[in-house]
Short mmCIF file of C-alpha atoms in Angstrom, two decimals:
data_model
loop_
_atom_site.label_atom_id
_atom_site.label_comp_id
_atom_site.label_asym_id
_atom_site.label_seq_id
_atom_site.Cartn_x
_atom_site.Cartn_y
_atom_site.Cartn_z
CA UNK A 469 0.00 0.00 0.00
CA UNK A 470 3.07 2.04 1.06
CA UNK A 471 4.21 2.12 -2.87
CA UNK A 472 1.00 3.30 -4.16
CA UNK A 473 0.06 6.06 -1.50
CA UNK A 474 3.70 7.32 -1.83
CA UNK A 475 2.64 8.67 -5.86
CA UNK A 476 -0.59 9.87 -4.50
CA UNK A 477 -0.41 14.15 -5.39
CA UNK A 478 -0.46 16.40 -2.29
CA UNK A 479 -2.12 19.28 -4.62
CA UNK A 480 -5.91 19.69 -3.56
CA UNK A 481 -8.28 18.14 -5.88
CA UNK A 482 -9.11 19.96 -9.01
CA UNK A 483 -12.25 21.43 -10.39
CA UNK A 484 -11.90 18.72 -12.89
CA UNK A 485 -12.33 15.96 -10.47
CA UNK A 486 -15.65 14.95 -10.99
CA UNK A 487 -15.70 11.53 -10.92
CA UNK A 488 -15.47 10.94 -7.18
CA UNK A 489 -19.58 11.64 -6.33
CA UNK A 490 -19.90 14.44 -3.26
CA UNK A 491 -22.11 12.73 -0.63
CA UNK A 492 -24.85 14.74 -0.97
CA UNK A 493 -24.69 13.91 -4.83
CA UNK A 494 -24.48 10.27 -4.32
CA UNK A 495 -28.36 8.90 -4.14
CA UNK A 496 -30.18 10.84 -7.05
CA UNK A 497 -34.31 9.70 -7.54
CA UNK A 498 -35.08 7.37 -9.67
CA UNK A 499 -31.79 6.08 -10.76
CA UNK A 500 -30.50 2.17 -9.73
CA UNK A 501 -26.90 1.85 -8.99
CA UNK A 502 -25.46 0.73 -12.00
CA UNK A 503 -23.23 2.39 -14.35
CA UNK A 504 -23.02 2.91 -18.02
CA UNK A 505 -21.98 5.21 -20.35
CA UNK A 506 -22.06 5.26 -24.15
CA UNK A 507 -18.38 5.89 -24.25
CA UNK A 508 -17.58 2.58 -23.09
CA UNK A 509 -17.86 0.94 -26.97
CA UNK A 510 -14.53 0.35 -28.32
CA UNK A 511 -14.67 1.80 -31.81
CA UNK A 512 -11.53 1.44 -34.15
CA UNK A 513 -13.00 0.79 -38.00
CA UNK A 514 -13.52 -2.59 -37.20
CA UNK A 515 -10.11 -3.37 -36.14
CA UNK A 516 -11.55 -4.40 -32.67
CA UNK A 517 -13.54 -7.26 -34.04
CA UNK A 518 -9.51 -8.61 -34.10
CA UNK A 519 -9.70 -9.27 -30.26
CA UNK A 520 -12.58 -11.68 -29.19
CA UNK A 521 -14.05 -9.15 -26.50
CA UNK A 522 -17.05 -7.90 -27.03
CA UNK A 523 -15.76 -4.27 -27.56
CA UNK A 524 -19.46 -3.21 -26.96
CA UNK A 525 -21.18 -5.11 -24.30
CA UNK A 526 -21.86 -3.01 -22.35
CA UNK A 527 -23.94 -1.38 -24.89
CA UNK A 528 -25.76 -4.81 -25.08
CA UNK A 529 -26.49 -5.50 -21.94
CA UNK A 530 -27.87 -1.65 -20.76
CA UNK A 531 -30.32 -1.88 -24.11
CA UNK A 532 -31.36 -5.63 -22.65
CA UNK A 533 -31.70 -4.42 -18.82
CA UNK A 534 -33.96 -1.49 -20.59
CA UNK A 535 -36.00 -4.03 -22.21
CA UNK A 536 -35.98 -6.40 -19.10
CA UNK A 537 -36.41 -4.11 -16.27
CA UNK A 538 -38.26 -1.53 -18.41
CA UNK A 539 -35.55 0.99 -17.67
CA UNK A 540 -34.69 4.39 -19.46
CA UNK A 541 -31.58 5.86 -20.21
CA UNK A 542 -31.75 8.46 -17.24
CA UNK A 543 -32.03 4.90 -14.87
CA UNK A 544 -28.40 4.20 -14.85
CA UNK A 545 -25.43 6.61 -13.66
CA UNK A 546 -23.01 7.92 -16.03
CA UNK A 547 -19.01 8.61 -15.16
CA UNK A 548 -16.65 11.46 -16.70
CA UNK A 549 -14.21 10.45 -17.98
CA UNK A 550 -10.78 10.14 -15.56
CA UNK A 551 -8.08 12.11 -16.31
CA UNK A 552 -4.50 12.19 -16.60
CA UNK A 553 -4.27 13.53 -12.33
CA UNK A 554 -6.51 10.88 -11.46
CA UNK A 555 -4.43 8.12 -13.18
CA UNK A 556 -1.06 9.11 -11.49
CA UNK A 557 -2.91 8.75 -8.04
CA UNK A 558 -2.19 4.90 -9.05
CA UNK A 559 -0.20 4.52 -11.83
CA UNK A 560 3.67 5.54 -12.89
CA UNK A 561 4.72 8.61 -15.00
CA UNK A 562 6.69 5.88 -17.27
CA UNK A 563 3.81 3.63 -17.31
CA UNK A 564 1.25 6.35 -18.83
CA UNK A 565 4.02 7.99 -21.07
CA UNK A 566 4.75 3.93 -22.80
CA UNK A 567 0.75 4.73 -23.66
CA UNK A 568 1.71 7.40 -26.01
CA UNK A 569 3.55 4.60 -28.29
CA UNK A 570 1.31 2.45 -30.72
CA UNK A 571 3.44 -0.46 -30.26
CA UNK A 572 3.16 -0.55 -26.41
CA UNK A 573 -0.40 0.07 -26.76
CA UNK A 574 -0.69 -3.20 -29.28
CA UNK A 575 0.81 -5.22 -26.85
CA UNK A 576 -1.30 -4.18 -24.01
CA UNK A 577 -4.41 -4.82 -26.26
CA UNK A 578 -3.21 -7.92 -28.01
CA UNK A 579 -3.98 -7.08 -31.62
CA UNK A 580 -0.43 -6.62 -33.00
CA UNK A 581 -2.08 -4.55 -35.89
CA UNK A 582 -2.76 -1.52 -33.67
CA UNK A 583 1.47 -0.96 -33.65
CA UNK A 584 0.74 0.79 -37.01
CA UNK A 585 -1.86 2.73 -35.80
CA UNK A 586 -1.06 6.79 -35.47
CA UNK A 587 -1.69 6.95 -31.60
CA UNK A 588 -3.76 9.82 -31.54
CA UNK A 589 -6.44 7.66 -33.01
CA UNK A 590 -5.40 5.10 -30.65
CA UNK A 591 -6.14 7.45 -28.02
CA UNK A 592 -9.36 8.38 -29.23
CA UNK A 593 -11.11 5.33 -30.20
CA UNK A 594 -9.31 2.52 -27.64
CA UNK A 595 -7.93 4.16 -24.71
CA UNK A 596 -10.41 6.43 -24.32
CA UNK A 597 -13.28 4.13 -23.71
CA UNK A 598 -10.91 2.40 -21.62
CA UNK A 599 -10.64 5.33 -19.39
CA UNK A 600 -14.22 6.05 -19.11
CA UNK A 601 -15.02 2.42 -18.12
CA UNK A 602 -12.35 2.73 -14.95
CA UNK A 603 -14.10 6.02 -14.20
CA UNK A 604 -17.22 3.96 -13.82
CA UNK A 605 -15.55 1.65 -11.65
CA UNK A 606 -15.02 4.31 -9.20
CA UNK A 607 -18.33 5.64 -9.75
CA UNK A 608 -19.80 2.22 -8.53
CA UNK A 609 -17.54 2.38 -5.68
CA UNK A 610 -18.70 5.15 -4.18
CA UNK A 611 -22.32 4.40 -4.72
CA UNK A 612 -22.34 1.06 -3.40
CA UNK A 613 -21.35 2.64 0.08
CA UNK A 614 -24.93 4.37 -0.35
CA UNK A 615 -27.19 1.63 -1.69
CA UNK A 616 -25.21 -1.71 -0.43
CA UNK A 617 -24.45 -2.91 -4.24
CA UNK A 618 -23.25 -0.97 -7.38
CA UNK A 619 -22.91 -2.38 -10.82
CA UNK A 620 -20.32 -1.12 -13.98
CA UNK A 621 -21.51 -2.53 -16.91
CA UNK A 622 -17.46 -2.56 -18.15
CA UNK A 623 -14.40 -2.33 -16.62
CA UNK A 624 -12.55 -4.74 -14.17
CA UNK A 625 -9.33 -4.52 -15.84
CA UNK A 626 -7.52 -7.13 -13.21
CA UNK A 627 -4.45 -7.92 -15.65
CA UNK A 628 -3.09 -3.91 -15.12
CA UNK A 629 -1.13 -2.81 -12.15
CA UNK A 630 0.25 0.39 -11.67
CA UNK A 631 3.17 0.11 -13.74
CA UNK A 632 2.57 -2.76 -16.49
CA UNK A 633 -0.36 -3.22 -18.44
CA UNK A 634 -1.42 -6.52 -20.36
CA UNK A 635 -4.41 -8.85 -21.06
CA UNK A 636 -6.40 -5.90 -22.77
CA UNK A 637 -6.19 -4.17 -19.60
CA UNK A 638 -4.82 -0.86 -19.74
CA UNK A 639 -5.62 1.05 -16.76
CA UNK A 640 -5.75 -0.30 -13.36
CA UNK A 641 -8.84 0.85 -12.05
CA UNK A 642 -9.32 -1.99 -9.50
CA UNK A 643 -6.36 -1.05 -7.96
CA UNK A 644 -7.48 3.03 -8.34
CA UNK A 645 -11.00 2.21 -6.59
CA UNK A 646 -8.70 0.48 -3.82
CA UNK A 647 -6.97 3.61 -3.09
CA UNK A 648 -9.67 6.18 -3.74
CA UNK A 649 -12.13 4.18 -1.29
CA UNK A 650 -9.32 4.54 1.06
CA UNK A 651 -8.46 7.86 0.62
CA UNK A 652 -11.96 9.13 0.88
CA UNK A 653 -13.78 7.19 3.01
CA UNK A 654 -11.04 6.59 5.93
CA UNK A 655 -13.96 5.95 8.45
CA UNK A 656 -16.25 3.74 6.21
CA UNK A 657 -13.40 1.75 4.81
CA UNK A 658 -10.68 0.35 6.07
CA UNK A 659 -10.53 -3.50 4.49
CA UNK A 660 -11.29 -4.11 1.64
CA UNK A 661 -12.22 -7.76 -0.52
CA UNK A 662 -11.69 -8.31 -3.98
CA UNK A 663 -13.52 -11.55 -4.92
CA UNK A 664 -12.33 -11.84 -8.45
CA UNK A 665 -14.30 -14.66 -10.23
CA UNK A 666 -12.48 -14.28 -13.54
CA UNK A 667 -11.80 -17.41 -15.37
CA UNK A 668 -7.71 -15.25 -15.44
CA UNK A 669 -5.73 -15.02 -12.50
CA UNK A 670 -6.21 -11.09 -11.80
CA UNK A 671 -2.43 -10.50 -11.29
CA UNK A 672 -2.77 -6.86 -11.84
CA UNK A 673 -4.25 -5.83 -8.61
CA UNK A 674 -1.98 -8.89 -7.00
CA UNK A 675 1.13 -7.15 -7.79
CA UNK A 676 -0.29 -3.68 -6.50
CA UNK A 677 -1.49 -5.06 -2.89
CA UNK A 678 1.20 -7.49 -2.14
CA UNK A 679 1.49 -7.82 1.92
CA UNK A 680 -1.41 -5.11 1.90
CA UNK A 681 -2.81 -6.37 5.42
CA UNK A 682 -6.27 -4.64 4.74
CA UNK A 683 -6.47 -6.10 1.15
CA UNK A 684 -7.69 -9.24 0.94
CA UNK A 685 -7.76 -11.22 -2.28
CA UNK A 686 -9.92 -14.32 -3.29
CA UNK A 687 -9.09 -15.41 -7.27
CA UNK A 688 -10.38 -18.48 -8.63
CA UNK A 689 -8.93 -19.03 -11.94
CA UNK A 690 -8.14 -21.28 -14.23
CA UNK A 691 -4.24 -22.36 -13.96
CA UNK A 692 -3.56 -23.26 -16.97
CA UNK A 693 -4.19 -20.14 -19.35
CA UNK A 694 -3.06 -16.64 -19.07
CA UNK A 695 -1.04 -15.01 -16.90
CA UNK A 696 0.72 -17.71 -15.06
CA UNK A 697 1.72 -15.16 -12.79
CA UNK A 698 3.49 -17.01 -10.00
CA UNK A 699 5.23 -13.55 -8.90
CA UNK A 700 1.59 -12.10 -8.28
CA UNK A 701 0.02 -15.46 -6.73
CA UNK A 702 2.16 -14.96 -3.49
CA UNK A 703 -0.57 -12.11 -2.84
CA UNK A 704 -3.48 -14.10 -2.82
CA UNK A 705 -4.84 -15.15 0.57
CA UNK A 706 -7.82 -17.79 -0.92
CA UNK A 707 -6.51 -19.07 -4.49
CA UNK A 708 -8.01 -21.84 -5.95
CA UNK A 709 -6.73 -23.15 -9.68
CA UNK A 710 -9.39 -24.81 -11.18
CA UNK A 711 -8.67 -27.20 -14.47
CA UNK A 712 -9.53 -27.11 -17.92
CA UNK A 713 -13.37 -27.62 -18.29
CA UNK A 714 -14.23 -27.56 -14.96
CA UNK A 715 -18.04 -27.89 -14.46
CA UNK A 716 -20.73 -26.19 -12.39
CA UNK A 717 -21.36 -28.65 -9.35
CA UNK A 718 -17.20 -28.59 -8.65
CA UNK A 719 -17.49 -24.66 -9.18
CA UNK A 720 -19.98 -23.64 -7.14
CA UNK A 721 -18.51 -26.09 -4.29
CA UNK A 722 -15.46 -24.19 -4.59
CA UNK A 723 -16.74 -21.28 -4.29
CA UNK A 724 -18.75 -21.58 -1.48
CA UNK A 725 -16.33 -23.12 0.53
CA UNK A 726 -14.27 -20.28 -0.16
CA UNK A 727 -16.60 -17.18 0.32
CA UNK A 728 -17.21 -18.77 3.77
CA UNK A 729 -13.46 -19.50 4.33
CA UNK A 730 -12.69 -15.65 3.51
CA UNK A 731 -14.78 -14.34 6.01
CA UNK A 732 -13.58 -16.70 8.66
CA UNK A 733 -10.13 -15.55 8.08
CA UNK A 734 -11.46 -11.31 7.23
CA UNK A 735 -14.31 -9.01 7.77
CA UNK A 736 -14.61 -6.50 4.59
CA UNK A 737 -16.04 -3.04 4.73
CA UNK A 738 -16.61 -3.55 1.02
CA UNK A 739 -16.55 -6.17 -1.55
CA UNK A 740 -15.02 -5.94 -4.82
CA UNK A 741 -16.39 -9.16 -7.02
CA UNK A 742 -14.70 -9.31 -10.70
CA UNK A 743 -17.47 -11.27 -12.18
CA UNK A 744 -16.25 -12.13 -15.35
CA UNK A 745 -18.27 -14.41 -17.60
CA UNK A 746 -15.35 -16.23 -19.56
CA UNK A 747 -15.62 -19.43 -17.14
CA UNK A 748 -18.77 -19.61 -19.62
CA UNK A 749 -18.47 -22.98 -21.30
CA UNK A 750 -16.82 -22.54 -25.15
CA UNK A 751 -14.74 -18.77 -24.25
CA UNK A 752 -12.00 -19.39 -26.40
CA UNK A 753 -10.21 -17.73 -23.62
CA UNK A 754 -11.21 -19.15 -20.42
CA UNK A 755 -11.45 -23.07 -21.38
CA UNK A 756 -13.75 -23.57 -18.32
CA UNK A 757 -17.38 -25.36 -18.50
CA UNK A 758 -19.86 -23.63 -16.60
CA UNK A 759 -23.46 -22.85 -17.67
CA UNK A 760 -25.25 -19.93 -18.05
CA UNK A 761 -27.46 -21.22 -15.05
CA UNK A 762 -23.72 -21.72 -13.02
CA UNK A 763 -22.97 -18.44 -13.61
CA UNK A 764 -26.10 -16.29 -12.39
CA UNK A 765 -26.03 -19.24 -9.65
CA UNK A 766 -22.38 -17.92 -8.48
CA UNK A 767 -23.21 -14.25 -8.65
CA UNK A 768 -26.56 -15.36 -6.74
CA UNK A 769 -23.77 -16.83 -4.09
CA UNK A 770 -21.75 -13.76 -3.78
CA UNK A 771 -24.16 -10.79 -3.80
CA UNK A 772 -26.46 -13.04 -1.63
CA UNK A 773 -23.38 -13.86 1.24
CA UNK A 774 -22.19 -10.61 1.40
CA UNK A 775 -25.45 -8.43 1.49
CA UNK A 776 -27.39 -10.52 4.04
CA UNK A 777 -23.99 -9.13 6.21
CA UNK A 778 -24.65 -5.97 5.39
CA UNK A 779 -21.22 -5.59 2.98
CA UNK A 780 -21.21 -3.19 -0.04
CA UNK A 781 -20.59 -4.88 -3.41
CA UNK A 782 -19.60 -3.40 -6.37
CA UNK A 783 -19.78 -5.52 -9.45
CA UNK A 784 -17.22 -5.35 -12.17
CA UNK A 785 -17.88 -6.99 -15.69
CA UNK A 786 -13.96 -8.10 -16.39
CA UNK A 787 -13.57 -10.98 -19.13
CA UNK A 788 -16.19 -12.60 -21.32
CA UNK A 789 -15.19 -13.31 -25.02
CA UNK A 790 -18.64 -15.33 -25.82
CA UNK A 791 -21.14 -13.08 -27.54
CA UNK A 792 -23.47 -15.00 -25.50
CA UNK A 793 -21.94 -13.26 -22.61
CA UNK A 794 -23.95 -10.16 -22.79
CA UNK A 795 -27.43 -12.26 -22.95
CA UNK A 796 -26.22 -14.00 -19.60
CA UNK A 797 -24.84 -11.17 -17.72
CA UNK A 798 -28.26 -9.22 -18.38
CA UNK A 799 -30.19 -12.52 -17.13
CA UNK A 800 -28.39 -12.25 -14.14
CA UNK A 801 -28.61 -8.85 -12.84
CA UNK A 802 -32.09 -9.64 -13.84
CA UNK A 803 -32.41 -12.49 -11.34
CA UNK A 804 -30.32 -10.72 -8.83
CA UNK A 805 -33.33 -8.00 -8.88
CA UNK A 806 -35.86 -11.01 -8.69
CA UNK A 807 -34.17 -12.59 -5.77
CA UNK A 808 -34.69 -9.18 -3.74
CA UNK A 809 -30.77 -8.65 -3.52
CA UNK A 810 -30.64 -5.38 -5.57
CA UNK A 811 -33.05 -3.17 -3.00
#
């Protein structure tokens, strides 16, 4: 923690620094707790269908929750985007400088073509929604101290620490909620979960808190796919590596063994649950087997253990290279709602 706070800015906060809600700003009528803007879509002329993410679901799943939960557009919360201040309050002056070159950029979002890319469209049509998605990470932060849950619909970039990017992950903005909640809500928070459900190790925010006492880290991930991080593993505190294909009923065994194991062993002030949706069965990415019913079963499991304690989650979206991965993440928040555990 020492590492991080030490490149936190003394100046005062700016004008610009919007994306931090004031208190009495927080709980606006009529709105639910979840996040979304229209900036989130990746848009590069089609060079993003290149990658197997769904460079717009978000977009997917906010027109489905409309549909579903006969929503509006002025339902959801909408973040500014975070600028360059707020990104050195977590990561390097090196780090965000590399950004500037195509190449580095390429690597970070794993489609080589993007190294002969001018960067100022780079920065425009890639890094730019990238930013705007971490803003509404911290946006769904600070409102799930106010309702008890939050939701981005983007975001969870759990592959980028504070100096090194990778995975498509550019920013760190687990890692920058960490802090921020820290920084600005001293009395509220003081430990902090990250249950990071992610079919990939999330070695980004493993590297960030390592030996953080009041950071505790649950990953479940599948051990034989990318990272293979064994530098960043030493952080976790309930790991479990799960094999190719693993099924639902092993899963969800898991994973309630470890939810109650965690809070044995640590009592959060907040929960931070990077539910990605590439343990789907057939993500070329993930290589795990579990249904769509497994997956709104596990986020049933977490949002269900930690609000009936009276612990904050905020919901990340992380992984999910299945274009069926919109469908179920919508199904879920849907069911969430039904279940009576998004009051």
């Amino acid at each position: 923690m020492k590492r991080l706070t030490e490149r936190v800015h003394h100046e005062e906060q700016e004008s610009e620094e919007v994306v931090w809600v004031k208190r009495e700003d927080a709980r606006i009528a009529g709105k639910l707790p979840i996040v979304f803007s229209r900036n989130y879509a990746v848009r590069f002329g089609g060079l993003e269908r290149l990658h197997p993410f769904d460079a717009a679901k978000g977009k997917h799943i906010h027109k489905l929750l409309c549909a579903q939960l006969q929503l509006d557009e002025g339902s959801f919360y909408e973040p500014t985007e975070l600028t360059k201040n707020q990104l050195r309050r977590i990561h390097t002056r090196g780090y965000l400088k590399s950004l500037r070159w195509s190449m580095n950029v390429a690597c970070i979002a794993e489609v080589p073509v993007m190294a002969f890319v001018p960067n100022r469209y780079i920065q425009r049509s890639y890094l730019r929604p990238m930013r705007f998605q971490a803003a509404g990470s911290i946006l769904a932060g600070r409102l799930a101290l106010d309702y008890g849950w939050a939701i981005n619909l983007g975001g969870g970039f759990h592959h980028c620490c504070s100096y090194r990017g990778g995975g498509f992950c550019p920013y760190a903005d687990i890692s920058l909620l960490i802090v921020r909640l820290f920084e600005q809500e001293p009395y509220r928070v003081r430990r902090i979960m990250i249950v990071d459900l992610d079919a990939h190790q999330g070695n980004g925010h493993e590297r960030d808190f390592n030996n953080v006492a009041a950071v505790y880290i649950l990953d479940m991930y599948n051990a034989f796919v990318y990272p293979r991080d064994h530098v960043a593993k030493e952080s976790i505190r309930c790991a479990v590596e799960l094999r190719n294909h693993t099924e639902d009923a092993f899963y969800l065994r898991q994973l309630k063994r470890c939810l109650m194991q965690s809070l044995a062993e640590f009592r959060p002030d907040v929960v931070i649950y990077n539910a990605g949706t590439d343990v789907l069965e057939g993500d070329p990415l993930g290589n795990l087997a579990i249904s769509a019913e497994g997956v709104m079963e596990r986020d049933r499991l977490v949002f269900s253990t930690f609000r009936t304690l009276g612990i904050p989650v905020v919901m990340l979206l992380s992984g999910g290279y299945l274009k069926a991965s919109a469908g179920v993440i919508a199904a879920s928040i849907v069911n969430l709602r039904l279940q009576g555990l998004l009051n």
